[in-house]
Amino acid sequence: MTSAEPGHPEHEDFPWTISVADHPPRTESSQYQASRKLMGDLVGTTGDWVFAPGPYQDHHGGGVWVKDSEGWLCLFLPLGIEWSAQFCADPSKVDHVRRYAARVVGAFPDTLAGYASFGYDDGQRLLDTPIETADQVAEWTDSIFNASVPLPAGTHSGVLPKTAGYHHYPKPIVDIDHFRYDDFALFVTDDSGLPAAVVPISPRGSGDGRVRLLAAHPSSPYAKRLTSPGPAEQPAQTEEALASGEERAVLPADDPLAQQAFRKQS
């Protein structure tokens, strides 16, 4: 998809509340207990897990652990099934994920034997069995091919200002927090303490202190910069601003959010 616009706003027109930090009451399945143990064993062998350090929670995120000549690594399948989402899952669609996982694992011949070495013997059966029933969906959901992503509690379901968890914030933004420079603040707050996310608009060392606003709390005045201006606001876009390429989502270097973002840099 191509567009002449630098970005597009995403928002909800109707307020709503979601509770996702805690799972609904449930009894842990034997499959989940086995996959969680295997996940812990596998991440314990790695020295380069990007979400380290633990302790870890077991995220139903559609990960698949494979073994190559250098050891274990976790890849992500196109779809992850949250535990509570299994009850609307079409078995035929989940079976597409199973077949995809089987191809991925098939490219790493040491994987299934590696699972077995840790006492997990269900890998081959799960990959070979077509998913046709709700019970099979449930087992796949709790298996090592779905409930398999080790995340610290904050990264899993944390909320700002302490942490940004995948259950609460868009994944593309949460991902930035795990590869940014330590001296750049991705998450900042407005004068009321409401959170926003910003990124630099120029390469490091350029001297350009401007930032691009990626997201803002809906009650923050900054949220208006992420929506298209209405007719009454159009005159505020001066010819000079348009000619210089300024956008509503670009904040000047003296903006409080930009200053917070670069505060740790010398």
PDB file of C-alpha atoms in Angstrom:
ATOM      1  CA  MET A   1       0.000   0.000   0.000  1.00  0.00           C
ATOM      2  CA  THR A   2       1.376   3.382  -0.955  1.00  0.00           C
ATOM      3  CA  SER A   3       0.254   6.858   0.015  1.00  0.00           C
ATOM      4  CA  ALA A   4       1.425  10.404  -0.479  1.00  0.00           C
ATOM      5  CA  GLU A   5       0.633  11.118   3.183  1.00  0.00           C
ATOM      6  CA  PRO A   6       3.356  10.612   5.833  1.00  0.00           C
ATOM      7  CA  GLY A   7       0.972   8.811   8.162  1.00  0.00           C
ATOM      8  CA  HIS A   8      -2.632   8.281   9.118  1.00  0.00           C
ATOM      9  CA  PRO A   9      -4.542   8.610  12.382  1.00  0.00           C
ATOM     10  CA  GLU A  10      -6.032   5.616  14.144  1.00  0.00           C
ATOM     11  CA  HIS A  11      -8.617   6.124  16.862  1.00  0.00           C
ATOM     12  CA  GLU A  12     -11.879   4.882  18.314  1.00  0.00           C
ATOM     13  CA  ASP A  13     -14.962   7.080  18.174  1.00  0.00           C
ATOM     14  CA  PHE A  14     -16.613   5.383  21.144  1.00  0.00           C
ATOM     15  CA  PRO A  15     -15.022   5.140  24.602  1.00  0.00           C
ATOM     16  CA  TRP A  16     -14.614   1.675  26.034  1.00  0.00           C
ATOM     17  CA  THR A  17     -12.877  -0.164  28.827  1.00  0.00           C
ATOM     18  CA  ILE A  18     -10.863  -3.356  28.523  1.00  0.00           C
ATOM     19  CA  SER A  19      -9.500  -5.662  31.197  1.00  0.00           C
ATOM     20  CA  VAL A  20      -6.594  -7.723  29.948  1.00  0.00           C
ATOM     21  CA  ALA A  21      -3.954  -7.705  32.674  1.00  0.00           C
ATOM     22  CA  ASP A  22      -5.303 -10.801  34.380  1.00  0.00           C
ATOM     23  CA  HIS A  23      -6.543 -13.952  32.676  1.00  0.00           C
ATOM     24  CA  PRO A  24     -10.099 -15.122  33.352  1.00  0.00           C
ATOM     25  CA  PRO A  25     -10.303 -17.751  36.095  1.00  0.00           C
ATOM     26  CA  ARG A  26      -9.142 -21.076  34.694  1.00  0.00           C
ATOM     27  CA  THR A  27      -7.532 -24.369  35.495  1.00  0.00           C
ATOM     28  CA  GLU A  28      -4.135 -24.778  33.895  1.00  0.00           C
ATOM     29  CA  SER A  29      -4.176 -27.580  31.371  1.00  0.00           C
ATOM     30  CA  SER A  30      -1.514 -30.263  31.442  1.00  0.00           C
ATOM     31  CA  GLN A  31      -0.457 -29.064  27.986  1.00  0.00           C
ATOM     32  CA  TYR A  32       0.055 -25.544  29.289  1.00  0.00           C
ATOM     33  CA  GLN A  33       2.068 -26.759  32.255  1.00  0.00           C
ATOM     34  CA  ALA A  34       4.290 -28.791  29.936  1.00  0.00           C
ATOM     35  CA  SER A  35       4.788 -26.009  27.402  1.00  0.00           C
ATOM     36  CA  ARG A  36       5.529 -23.446  30.116  1.00  0.00           C
ATOM     37  CA  LYS A  37       8.198 -25.707  31.585  1.00  0.00           C
ATOM     38  CA  LEU A  38       9.721 -26.285  28.152  1.00  0.00           C
ATOM     39  CA  MET A  39       9.663 -22.567  27.381  1.00  0.00           C
ATOM     40  CA  GLY A  40      11.513 -21.863  30.613  1.00  0.00           C
ATOM     41  CA  ASP A  41      14.085 -24.557  29.858  1.00  0.00           C
ATOM     42  CA  LEU A  42      14.667 -23.261  26.335  1.00  0.00           C
ATOM     43  CA  VAL A  43      15.005 -19.574  27.185  1.00  0.00           C
ATOM     44  CA  GLY A  44      17.368 -20.637  29.955  1.00  0.00           C
ATOM     45  CA  THR A  45      19.788 -21.946  27.313  1.00  0.00           C
ATOM     46  CA  THR A  46      19.948 -18.655  25.421  1.00  0.00           C
ATOM     47  CA  GLY A  47      22.223 -15.733  26.094  1.00  0.00           C
ATOM     48  CA  ASP A  48      20.694 -13.339  23.601  1.00  0.00           C
ATOM     49  CA  TRP A  49      16.937 -13.288  24.339  1.00  0.00           C
ATOM     50  CA  VAL A  50      15.845  -9.735  23.543  1.00  0.00           C
ATOM     51  CA  PHE A  51      13.370  -9.549  26.448  1.00  0.00           C
ATOM     52  CA  ALA A  52      15.870 -10.634  29.113  1.00  0.00           C
ATOM     53  CA  PRO A  53      16.150 -10.641  32.034  1.00  0.00           C
ATOM     54  CA  GLY A  54      13.409 -12.665  33.660  1.00  0.00           C
ATOM     55  CA  PRO A  55      11.579 -13.845  35.606  1.00  0.00           C
ATOM     56  CA  TYR A  56       9.261 -14.583  32.711  1.00  0.00           C
ATOM     57  CA  GLN A  57       5.570 -15.021  32.196  1.00  0.00           C
ATOM     58  CA  ASP A  58       4.318 -17.327  29.447  1.00  0.00           C
ATOM     59  CA  HIS A  59       2.698 -15.185  26.758  1.00  0.00           C
ATOM     60  CA  HIS A  60       0.254 -16.857  24.372  1.00  0.00           C
ATOM     61  CA  GLY A  61       1.893 -15.017  21.497  1.00  0.00           C
ATOM     62  CA  GLY A  62       2.342 -17.576  18.730  1.00  0.00           C
ATOM     63  CA  GLY A  63       6.032 -18.187  19.189  1.00  0.00           C
ATOM     64  CA  VAL A  64       7.779 -21.305  17.919  1.00  0.00           C
ATOM     65  CA  TRP A  65      11.120 -22.414  19.347  1.00  0.00           C
ATOM     66  CA  VAL A  66      13.522 -23.988  16.862  1.00  0.00           C
ATOM     67  CA  LYS A  67      17.033 -25.337  17.141  1.00  0.00           C
ATOM     68  CA  ASP A  68      19.855 -24.680  14.692  1.00  0.00           C
ATOM     69  CA  SER A  69      23.591 -25.363  14.859  1.00  0.00           C
ATOM     70  CA  GLU A  70      24.101 -22.561  17.392  1.00  0.00           C
ATOM     71  CA  GLY A  71      21.261 -23.441  19.761  1.00  0.00           C
ATOM     72  CA  TRP A  72      17.679 -22.379  20.451  1.00  0.00           C
ATOM     73  CA  LEU A  73      15.851 -19.354  19.109  1.00  0.00           C
ATOM     74  CA  CYS A  74      12.240 -18.225  19.247  1.00  0.00           C
ATOM     75  CA  LEU A  75      10.463 -17.222  16.030  1.00  0.00           C
ATOM     76  CA  PHE A  76       7.002 -15.718  15.741  1.00  0.00           C
ATOM     77  CA  LEU A  77       4.174 -17.253  13.726  1.00  0.00           C
ATOM     78  CA  PRO A  78       1.784 -14.875  11.916  1.00  0.00           C
ATOM     79  CA  LEU A  79      -0.949 -15.354  14.519  1.00  0.00           C
ATOM     80  CA  GLY A  80      -0.933 -15.806  18.272  1.00  0.00           C
ATOM     81  CA  ILE A  81      -4.045 -17.005  20.104  1.00  0.00           C
ATOM     82  CA  GLU A  82      -4.732 -15.499  23.509  1.00  0.00           C
ATOM     83  CA  TRP A  83      -6.214 -18.013  25.937  1.00  0.00           C
ATOM     84  CA  SER A  84      -9.575 -16.233  26.084  1.00  0.00           C
ATOM     85  CA  ALA A  85      -9.680 -15.881  22.274  1.00  0.00           C
ATOM     86  CA  GLN A  86      -9.742 -19.627  21.664  1.00  0.00           C
ATOM     87  CA  PHE A  87     -13.498 -19.708  22.180  1.00  0.00           C
ATOM     88  CA  CYS A  88     -14.100 -17.788  18.954  1.00  0.00           C
ATOM     89  CA  ALA A  89     -11.347 -19.550  17.019  1.00  0.00           C
ATOM     90  CA  ASP A  90     -12.376 -21.399  13.867  1.00  0.00           C
ATOM     91  CA  PRO A  91     -10.556 -24.766  13.919  1.00  0.00           C
ATOM     92  CA  SER A  92      -9.999 -24.634  10.158  1.00  0.00           C
ATOM     93  CA  LYS A  93      -8.241 -21.275  10.495  1.00  0.00           C
ATOM     94  CA  VAL A  94      -6.148 -22.412  13.426  1.00  0.00           C
ATOM     95  CA  ASP A  95      -5.161 -25.395  11.294  1.00  0.00           C
ATOM     96  CA  HIS A  96      -3.588 -22.958   8.820  1.00  0.00           C
ATOM     97  CA  VAL A  97      -1.319 -21.849  11.662  1.00  0.00           C
ATOM     98  CA  ARG A  98      -0.507 -25.473  12.508  1.00  0.00           C
ATOM     99  CA  ARG A  99       0.544 -26.196   8.948  1.00  0.00           C
ATOM    100  CA  TYR A 100       2.650 -23.038   8.889  1.00  0.00           C
ATOM    101  CA  ALA A 101       4.333 -24.063  12.147  1.00  0.00           C
ATOM    102  CA  ALA A 102       5.029 -27.525  10.749  1.00  0.00           C
ATOM    103  CA  ARG A 103       6.881 -25.999   7.809  1.00  0.00           C
ATOM    104  CA  VAL A 104       8.931 -23.765  10.088  1.00  0.00           C
ATOM    105  CA  VAL A 105       9.895 -26.625  12.393  1.00  0.00           C
ATOM    106  CA  GLY A 106      10.598 -28.856   9.396  1.00  0.00           C
ATOM    107  CA  ALA A 107      13.324 -26.452   8.326  1.00  0.00           C
ATOM    108  CA  PHE A 108      15.118 -27.071  11.650  1.00  0.00           C
ATOM    109  CA  PRO A 109      15.524 -30.873  11.910  1.00  0.00           C
ATOM    110  CA  ASP A 110      16.991 -30.822  15.418  1.00  0.00           C
ATOM    111  CA  THR A 111      13.957 -29.127  16.960  1.00  0.00           C
ATOM    112  CA  LEU A 112      11.622 -31.974  17.876  1.00  0.00           C
ATOM    113  CA  ALA A 113      14.403 -34.182  19.223  1.00  0.00           C
ATOM    114  CA  GLY A 114      15.507 -31.172  21.224  1.00  0.00           C
ATOM    115  CA  TYR A 115      12.033 -30.823  22.731  1.00  0.00           C
ATOM    116  CA  ALA A 116      12.099 -34.499  23.673  1.00  0.00           C
ATOM    117  CA  SER A 117      15.449 -34.079  25.397  1.00  0.00           C
ATOM    118  CA  PHE A 118      13.694 -31.721  27.818  1.00  0.00           C
ATOM    119  CA  GLY A 119      10.816 -34.172  28.344  1.00  0.00           C
ATOM    120  CA  TYR A 120       8.297 -32.610  25.929  1.00  0.00           C
ATOM    121  CA  ASP A 121       7.008 -35.374  23.650  1.00  0.00           C
ATOM    122  CA  ASP A 122       3.922 -33.757  22.101  1.00  0.00           C
ATOM    123  CA  GLY A 123       5.632 -31.733  19.373  1.00  0.00           C
ATOM    124  CA  GLN A 124       5.409 -34.187  16.486  1.00  0.00           C
ATOM    125  CA  ARG A 125       1.829 -35.222  17.338  1.00  0.00           C
ATOM    126  CA  LEU A 126       0.622 -31.621  17.503  1.00  0.00           C
ATOM    127  CA  LEU A 127       2.254 -30.701  14.200  1.00  0.00           C
ATOM    128  CA  ASP A 128       0.904 -33.802  12.439  1.00  0.00           C
ATOM    129  CA  THR A 129      -2.699 -33.691  13.717  1.00  0.00           C
ATOM    130  CA  PRO A 130      -5.230 -31.617  11.738  1.00  0.00           C
ATOM    131  CA  ILE A 131      -7.141 -29.220  13.996  1.00  0.00           C
ATOM    132  CA  GLU A 132     -10.845 -29.879  13.590  1.00  0.00           C
ATOM    133  CA  THR A 133     -12.432 -29.515  17.044  1.00  0.00           C
ATOM    134  CA  ALA A 134     -12.629 -27.022  19.885  1.00  0.00           C
ATOM    135  CA  ASP A 135     -10.653 -29.387  22.104  1.00  0.00           C
ATOM    136  CA  GLN A 136      -7.838 -29.461  19.555  1.00  0.00           C
ATOM    137  CA  VAL A 137      -7.909 -25.656  19.359  1.00  0.00           C
ATOM    138  CA  ALA A 138      -7.587 -25.546  23.157  1.00  0.00           C
ATOM    139  CA  GLU A 139      -4.611 -27.901  23.133  1.00  0.00           C
ATOM    140  CA  TRP A 140      -2.876 -25.946  20.383  1.00  0.00           C
ATOM    141  CA  THR A 141      -3.537 -22.694  22.254  1.00  0.00           C
ATOM    142  CA  ASP A 142      -1.718 -24.010  25.335  1.00  0.00           C
ATOM    143  CA  SER A 143       1.034 -25.791  23.400  1.00  0.00           C
ATOM    144  CA  ILE A 144       4.670 -24.842  22.851  1.00  0.00           C
ATOM    145  CA  PHE A 145       3.652 -23.572  19.406  1.00  0.00           C
ATOM    146  CA  ASN A 146       1.496 -20.799  20.875  1.00  0.00           C
ATOM    147  CA  ALA A 147       1.968 -20.410  24.653  1.00  0.00           C
ATOM    148  CA  SER A 148       5.680 -20.048  24.247  1.00  0.00           C
ATOM    149  CA  VAL A 149       6.885 -16.448  24.404  1.00  0.00           C
ATOM    150  CA  PRO A 150       8.798 -15.639  27.624  1.00  0.00           C
ATOM    151  CA  LEU A 151       8.108 -12.047  28.662  1.00  0.00           C
ATOM    152  CA  PRO A 152       8.804 -10.160  31.875  1.00  0.00           C
ATOM    153  CA  ALA A 153       5.594  -9.101  33.606  1.00  0.00           C
ATOM    154  CA  GLY A 154       5.940  -5.459  32.532  1.00  0.00           C
ATOM    155  CA  THR A 155       6.476  -6.297  28.874  1.00  0.00           C
ATOM    156  CA  HIS A 156       3.592  -8.746  29.022  1.00  0.00           C
ATOM    157  CA  SER A 157       0.849  -6.642  30.588  1.00  0.00           C
ATOM    158  CA  GLY A 158       2.390  -3.563  32.229  1.00  0.00           C
ATOM    159  CA  VAL A 159       0.968  -0.068  31.976  1.00  0.00           C
ATOM    160  CA  LEU A 160       2.654   3.306  31.908  1.00  0.00           C
ATOM    161  CA  PRO A 161       4.320   5.102  33.582  1.00  0.00           C
ATOM    162  CA  LYS A 162       6.220   2.021  34.796  1.00  0.00           C
ATOM    163  CA  THR A 163       6.156  -0.241  31.750  1.00  0.00           C
ATOM    164  CA  ALA A 164       4.447  -0.647  28.385  1.00  0.00           C
ATOM    165  CA  GLY A 165       3.018  -4.126  27.904  1.00  0.00           C
ATOM    166  CA  TYR A 166       1.848  -5.747  24.690  1.00  0.00           C
ATOM    167  CA  HIS A 167      -1.624  -6.212  26.168  1.00  0.00           C
ATOM    168  CA  HIS A 168      -2.094  -2.453  26.466  1.00  0.00           C
ATOM    169  CA  TYR A 169      -0.130  -0.683  23.726  1.00  0.00           C
ATOM    170  CA  PRO A 170       0.344  -1.167  19.969  1.00  0.00           C
ATOM    171  CA  LYS A 171       3.074  -3.707  19.235  1.00  0.00           C
ATOM    172  CA  PRO A 172       4.995  -1.476  16.777  1.00  0.00           C
ATOM    173  CA  ILE A 173       5.437   1.096  19.549  1.00  0.00           C
ATOM    174  CA  VAL A 174       6.229  -1.385  22.339  1.00  0.00           C
ATOM    175  CA  ASP A 175       8.858  -2.947  20.065  1.00  0.00           C
ATOM    176  CA  ILE A 176      10.672   0.403  19.843  1.00  0.00           C
ATOM    177  CA  ASP A 177      11.153   0.403  23.596  1.00  0.00           C
ATOM    178  CA  HIS A 178      13.283  -2.738  23.265  1.00  0.00           C
ATOM    179  CA  PHE A 179      15.686  -1.495  20.587  1.00  0.00           C
ATOM    180  CA  ARG A 180      15.965   2.254  21.297  1.00  0.00           C
ATOM    181  CA  TYR A 181      19.094   3.949  22.649  1.00  0.00           C
ATOM    182  CA  ASP A 182      19.046   3.920  26.457  1.00  0.00           C
ATOM    183  CA  ASP A 183      19.460   7.688  26.546  1.00  0.00           C
ATOM    184  CA  PHE A 184      16.382   8.367  24.417  1.00  0.00           C
ATOM    185  CA  ALA A 185      12.984   8.420  26.123  1.00  0.00           C
ATOM    186  CA  LEU A 186      10.320   6.878  23.891  1.00  0.00           C
ATOM    187  CA  PHE A 187       7.535   7.379  26.421  1.00  0.00           C
ATOM    188  CA  VAL A 188       7.083  10.906  27.751  1.00  0.00           C
ATOM    189  CA  THR A 189       4.293  12.764  29.557  1.00  0.00           C
ATOM    190  CA  ASP A 190       2.445  16.021  29.022  1.00  0.00           C
ATOM    191  CA  ASP A 191       1.877  18.695  31.656  1.00  0.00           C
ATOM    192  CA  SER A 192      -0.947  16.622  33.159  1.00  0.00           C
ATOM    193  CA  GLY A 193       1.135  13.473  33.362  1.00  0.00           C
ATOM    194  CA  LEU A 194      -0.641  11.783  30.464  1.00  0.00           C
ATOM    195  CA  PRO A 195       1.616   9.505  28.373  1.00  0.00           C
ATOM    196  CA  ALA A 196       2.720   9.943  24.787  1.00  0.00           C
ATOM    197  CA  ALA A 197       5.252   8.233  22.527  1.00  0.00           C
ATOM    198  CA  VAL A 198       7.755  10.117  20.361  1.00  0.00           C
ATOM    199  CA  VAL A 199      10.703   9.299  18.084  1.00  0.00           C
ATOM    200  CA  PRO A 200      13.452  11.517  16.588  1.00  0.00           C
ATOM    201  CA  ILE A 201      12.947  12.741  13.044  1.00  0.00           C
ATOM    202  CA  SER A 202      16.657  13.005  12.215  1.00  0.00           C
ATOM    203  CA  PRO A 203      19.695  10.715  12.592  1.00  0.00           C
ATOM    204  CA  ARG A 204      21.568  10.603  15.877  1.00  0.00           C
ATOM    205  CA  GLY A 205      24.180  13.348  16.137  1.00  0.00           C
ATOM    206  CA  SER A 206      22.458  15.632  13.632  1.00  0.00           C
ATOM    207  CA  GLY A 207      21.683  18.287  16.224  1.00  0.00           C
ATOM    208  CA  ASP A 208      17.994  18.208  15.254  1.00  0.00           C
ATOM    209  CA  GLY A 209      15.978  18.155  18.468  1.00  0.00           C
ATOM    210  CA  ARG A 210      12.575  17.750  16.890  1.00  0.00           C
ATOM    211  CA  VAL A 211      10.506  14.609  17.461  1.00  0.00           C
ATOM    212  CA  ARG A 212       7.594  12.923  15.749  1.00  0.00           C
ATOM    213  CA  LEU A 213       4.555  12.162  17.887  1.00  0.00           C
ATOM    214  CA  LEU A 214       3.475   8.526  17.426  1.00  0.00           C
ATOM    215  CA  ALA A 215       0.766   8.186  20.035  1.00  0.00           C
ATOM    216  CA  ALA A 216      -0.851  10.194  22.813  1.00  0.00           C
ATOM    217  CA  HIS A 217      -3.389   9.602  25.552  1.00  0.00           C
ATOM    218  CA  PRO A 218      -6.826  10.548  24.162  1.00  0.00           C
ATOM    219  CA  SER A 219      -7.316  13.125  26.943  1.00  0.00           C
ATOM    220  CA  SER A 220      -4.018  14.849  26.196  1.00  0.00           C
ATOM    221  CA  PRO A 221      -4.043  18.016  24.069  1.00  0.00           C
ATOM    222  CA  TYR A 222      -1.345  16.344  21.972  1.00  0.00           C
ATOM    223  CA  ALA A 223      -3.876  13.778  20.745  1.00  0.00           C
ATOM    224  CA  LYS A 224      -5.354  16.445  18.469  1.00  0.00           C
ATOM    225  CA  ARG A 225      -2.090  16.508  16.528  1.00  0.00           C
ATOM    226  CA  LEU A 226      -2.655  12.898  15.475  1.00  0.00           C
ATOM    227  CA  THR A 227      -6.032  13.524  13.858  1.00  0.00           C
ATOM    228  CA  SER A 228      -6.771  15.354  10.650  1.00  0.00           C
ATOM    229  CA  PRO A 229      -7.461  19.059  11.257  1.00  0.00           C
ATOM    230  CA  GLY A 230     -11.039  20.174  10.899  1.00  0.00           C
ATOM    231  CA  PRO A 231     -12.093  23.082   8.651  1.00  0.00           C
ATOM    232  CA  ALA A 232     -11.726  25.569  11.480  1.00  0.00           C
ATOM    233  CA  GLU A 233      -8.142  24.501  12.036  1.00  0.00           C
ATOM    234  CA  GLN A 234      -7.022  24.609   8.424  1.00  0.00           C
ATOM    235  CA  PRO A 235      -5.949  28.292   8.438  1.00  0.00           C
ATOM    236  CA  ALA A 236      -3.522  27.529  11.278  1.00  0.00           C
ATOM    237  CA  GLN A 237      -1.371  25.642   8.774  1.00  0.00           C
ATOM    238  CA  THR A 238       0.577  28.556   7.384  1.00  0.00           C
ATOM    239  CA  GLU A 239       2.181  28.532   3.956  1.00  0.00           C
ATOM    240  CA  GLU A 240       5.569  28.726   5.667  1.00  0.00           C
ATOM    241  CA  ALA A 241       4.810  25.631   7.723  1.00  0.00           C
ATOM    242  CA  LEU A 242       3.594  23.708   4.720  1.00  0.00           C
ATOM    243  CA  ALA A 243       6.542  24.828   2.600  1.00  0.00           C
ATOM    244  CA  SER A 244       9.048  23.737   5.236  1.00  0.00           C
ATOM    245  CA  GLY A 245       7.476  20.312   5.475  1.00  0.00           C
ATOM    246  CA  GLU A 246       6.302  20.796   9.051  1.00  0.00           C
ATOM    247  CA  GLU A 247       3.511  18.459  10.087  1.00  0.00           C
ATOM    248  CA  ARG A 248       1.135  18.548  12.993  1.00  0.00           C
ATOM    249  CA  ALA A 249       2.769  15.446  14.467  1.00  0.00           C
ATOM    250  CA  VAL A 250       6.271  16.965  14.400  1.00  0.00           C
ATOM    251  CA  LEU A 251       7.103  18.757  17.639  1.00  0.00           C
ATOM    252  CA  PRO A 252       9.770  21.498  17.754  1.00  0.00           C
ATOM    253  CA  ALA A 253      12.937  21.060  19.800  1.00  0.00           C
ATOM    254  CA  ASP A 254      11.674  23.391  22.527  1.00  0.00           C
ATOM    255  CA  ASP A 255       8.448  21.434  23.031  1.00  0.00           C
ATOM    256  CA  PRO A 256       8.328  19.846  26.510  1.00  0.00           C
ATOM    257  CA  LEU A 257       7.906  16.359  25.036  1.00  0.00           C
ATOM    258  CA  ALA A 258      10.934  16.772  22.779  1.00  0.00           C
ATOM    259  CA  GLN A 259      12.998  18.067  25.692  1.00  0.00           C
ATOM    260  CA  GLN A 260      11.985  15.063  27.808  1.00  0.00           C
ATOM    261  CA  ALA A 261      12.878  12.679  24.999  1.00  0.00           C
ATOM    262  CA  PHE A 262      16.453  13.963  24.693  1.00  0.00           C
ATOM    263  CA  ARG A 263      17.026  14.885  28.336  1.00  0.00           C
ATOM    264  CA  LYS A 264      19.588  12.115  28.987  1.00  0.00           C
ATOM    265  CA  GLN A 265      21.686  12.966  25.941  1.00  0.00           C
ATOM    266  CA  SER A 266      24.641  15.291  26.358  1.00  0.00           C
TER     267      SER A 266
END
